[in-house]
PDB file of C-alpha atoms in Angstrom:
ATOM      1  CA  MET N 378      -2.350  -8.991 -24.531  1.00 34.00           C
ATOM      2  CA  THR N 379      -5.496  -7.507 -23.075  1.00 37.00           C
ATOM      3  CA  GLY N 380      -5.491  -4.079 -21.540  1.00 40.00           C
ATOM      4  CA  LEU N 381      -7.517  -2.201 -18.998  1.00 43.00           C
ATOM      5  CA  VAL N 382      -8.517   1.320 -19.864  1.00 41.00           C
ATOM      6  CA  VAL N 383      -8.830   3.652 -16.904  1.00 48.00           C
ATOM      7  CA  ALA N 384     -10.471   7.063 -17.084  1.00 44.00           C
ATOM      8  CA  SER N 385      -8.881   9.834 -15.093  1.00 45.00           C
ATOM      9  CA  LYS N 386      -9.033  13.607 -14.832  1.00 44.00           C
ATOM     10  CA  LYS N 387      -6.098  13.818 -17.229  1.00 45.00           C
ATOM     11  CA  GLY N 388      -7.754  11.583 -19.822  1.00 41.00           C
ATOM     12  CA  VAL N 389      -7.619   7.911 -20.571  1.00 44.00           C
ATOM     13  CA  ALA N 390      -4.652   5.693 -19.806  1.00 55.00           C
ATOM     14  CA  ALA N 391      -4.089   2.048 -20.620  1.00 64.00           C
ATOM     15  CA  MET N 392      -2.795  -0.568 -18.233  1.00 73.00           C
ATOM     16  CA  ASP N 393      -1.873  -4.026 -19.456  1.00 84.00           C
ATOM     17  CA  GLU N 394      -3.252  -7.063 -17.651  1.00 87.00           C
ATOM     18  CA  MET N 395       0.063  -8.123 -16.117  1.00 90.00           C
ATOM     19  CA  THR N 396       0.634  -4.662 -14.648  1.00 90.00           C
ATOM     20  CA  ARG N 397      -2.930  -4.616 -13.303  1.00 89.00           C
ATOM     21  CA  VAL N 398      -2.417  -7.953 -11.554  1.00 91.00           C
ATOM     22  CA  LYS N 399       0.938  -6.849 -10.122  1.00 94.00           C
ATOM     23  CA  LEU N 400      -0.583  -3.583  -8.889  1.00 93.00           C
ATOM     24  CA  GLU N 401      -3.537  -5.380  -7.282  1.00 93.00           C
ATOM     25  CA  GLN N 402      -1.208  -7.797  -5.497  1.00 96.00           C
ATOM     26  CA  ALA N 403       1.094  -5.005  -4.331  1.00 96.00           C
ATOM     27  CA  GLU N 404      -1.933  -3.059  -3.046  1.00 95.00           C
ATOM     28  CA  LYS N 405      -3.272  -6.088  -1.176  1.00 96.00           C
ATOM     29  CA  THR N 406       0.130  -6.744   0.378  1.00 96.00           C
ATOM     30  CA  LEU N 407       0.607  -3.113   1.399  1.00 95.00           C
ATOM     31  CA  ILE N 408      -2.880  -2.943   2.917  1.00 95.00           C
ATOM     32  CA  ALA N 409      -2.520  -6.249   4.798  1.00 96.00           C
ATOM     33  CA  ILE N 410       0.900  -5.437   6.238  1.00 96.00           C
ATOM     34  CA  SER N 411      -0.132  -1.883   7.127  1.00 94.00           C
ATOM     35  CA  THR N 412      -3.193  -3.207   8.941  1.00 93.00           C
ATOM     36  CA  ALA N 413      -1.135  -5.789  10.837  1.00 95.00           C
ATOM     37  CA  PHE N 414       1.407  -3.095  11.760  1.00 94.00           C
ATOM     38  CA  ARG N 415      -1.272  -0.706  13.018  1.00 92.00           C
ATOM     39  CA  GLU N 416      -2.926  -3.435  15.099  1.00 94.00           C
ATOM     40  CA  ALA N 417       0.414  -4.555  16.608  1.00 94.00           C
ATOM     41  CA  LYS N 418       1.312  -0.952  17.394  1.00 93.00           C
ATOM     42  CA  HIS N 419      -2.024  -0.403  19.157  1.00 92.00           C
ATOM     43  CA  ARG N 420      -1.611  -3.632  21.136  1.00 94.00           C
ATOM     44  CA  ALA N 421       1.842  -2.505  22.254  1.00 93.00           C
ATOM     45  CA  GLN N 422       0.483   0.897  23.265  1.00 93.00           C
ATOM     46  CA  ARG N 423      -2.218  -0.793  25.364  1.00 93.00           C
ATOM     47  CA  GLY N 424       0.376  -3.064  26.987  1.00 93.00           C
ATOM     48  CA  GLU N 425      -1.046  -6.185  25.296  1.00 93.00           C
ATOM     49  CA  GLY N 426       2.021  -6.702  23.121  1.00 89.00           C
ATOM     50  CA  SER N 427       5.602  -5.588  22.849  1.00 89.00           C
ATOM     51  CA  ASP N 428       7.666  -3.427  20.546  1.00 88.00           C
ATOM     52  CA  GLU N 429       9.332  -6.632  19.390  1.00 91.00           C
ATOM     53  CA  ASP N 430       6.042  -7.477  17.658  1.00 90.00           C
ATOM     54  CA  VAL N 431       5.920  -4.080  15.946  1.00 92.00           C
ATOM     55  CA  TRP N 432       9.402  -3.627  14.429  1.00 94.00           C
ATOM     56  CA  PRO N 433       9.348  -6.603  12.021  1.00 95.00           C
ATOM     57  CA  LEU N 434       6.008  -5.359  10.686  1.00 94.00           C
ATOM     58  CA  PHE N 435       7.401  -1.835  10.378  1.00 93.00           C
ATOM     59  CA  ASP N 436      10.248  -3.191   8.236  1.00 95.00           C
ATOM     60  CA  ALA N 437       7.851  -5.337   6.187  1.00 96.00           C
ATOM     61  CA  ARG N 438       5.624  -2.309   5.611  1.00 94.00           C
ATOM     62  CA  LYS N 439       8.596  -0.308   4.278  1.00 94.00           C
ATOM     63  CA  VAL N 440       9.397  -3.120   1.822  1.00 96.00           C
ATOM     64  CA  ALA N 441       5.759  -3.467   0.720  1.00 96.00           C
ATOM     65  CA  TYR N 442       5.526   0.297   0.221  1.00 94.00           C
ATOM     66  CA  ALA N 443       8.691   0.365  -1.898  1.00 96.00           C
ATOM     67  CA  GLN N 444       7.447  -2.526  -4.042  1.00 96.00           C
ATOM     68  CA  TRP N 445       4.050  -0.870  -4.488  1.00 95.00           C
ATOM     69  CA  ARG N 446       5.658   2.476  -5.439  1.00 94.00           C
ATOM     70  CA  GLU N 447       7.796   0.773  -8.059  1.00 96.00           C
ATOM     71  CA  ILE N 448       4.608  -0.285  -9.840  1.00 95.00           C
ATOM     72  CA  ALA N 449       2.325   2.641  -8.981  1.00 93.00           C
ATOM     73  CA  ASP N 450       4.572   5.642  -9.676  1.00 93.00           C
ATOM     74  CA  PRO N 451       4.747   5.157 -13.469  1.00 92.00           C
ATOM     75  CA  LEU N 452       0.986   4.593 -13.578  1.00 91.00           C
ATOM     76  CA  VAL N 453       0.273   7.755 -11.607  1.00 89.00           C
ATOM     77  CA  ALA N 454       2.532   9.633 -13.998  1.00 90.00           C
ATOM     78  CA  GLN N 455       0.285   8.346 -16.820  1.00 88.00           C
ATOM     79  CA  GLY N 456      -2.791   9.711 -15.049  1.00 87.00           C
ATOM     80  CA  ILE N 457      -4.084   6.488 -13.515  1.00 87.00           C
ATOM     81  CA  PRO N 458      -5.509   7.347 -10.085  1.00 86.00           C
ATOM     82  CA  LEU N 459      -4.656   5.500  -6.868  1.00 86.00           C
ATOM     83  CA  SER N 460      -7.301   3.378  -5.209  1.00 88.00           C
ATOM     84  CA  ALA N 461      -9.205   4.945  -2.317  1.00 90.00           C
ATOM     85  CA  ARG N 462      -8.076   2.254   0.126  1.00 89.00           C
ATOM     86  CA  VAL N 463      -4.410   2.758  -0.753  1.00 90.00           C
ATOM     87  CA  LEU N 464      -4.832   6.496  -0.216  1.00 88.00           C
ATOM     88  CA  GLU N 465      -6.167   5.729   3.274  1.00 90.00           C
ATOM     89  CA  VAL N 466      -3.166   3.488   4.001  1.00 87.00           C
ATOM     90  CA  LEU N 467      -0.777   6.185   2.794  1.00 86.00           C
ATOM     91  CA  GLN N 468      -2.412   8.647   5.187  1.00 87.00           C
ATOM     92  CA  GLU N 469      -1.834   6.139   8.004  1.00 79.00           C
ATOM     93  CA  HIS N 470       1.865   6.017   7.068  1.00 70.00           C
ATOM     94  CA  ARG N 471       2.100   9.705   7.832  1.00 73.00           C
ATOM     95  CA  ARG N 472       0.693   9.350  11.351  1.00 66.00           C
TER      96      ARG N 472
END
């Protein structure tokens, strides 16, 4: 099995290819759903959409976040840093 070596402030950590692919997919899903949620929320605030458009995306974002955390948390514990785009999305979650 091939591995990806990632340098971090804490040193070097290894990530196997399957984990890398799963993490990339979870990141893409989290980013896409978070973007769709934000856009639907803004449309509702402008009166161009309804809250009924927002709540399913809110629930989907919670699921995507949980799935991403399941993969990312052990990697972060190993010293593998989060991607910059995911950090931006996480900041949006707090707003």
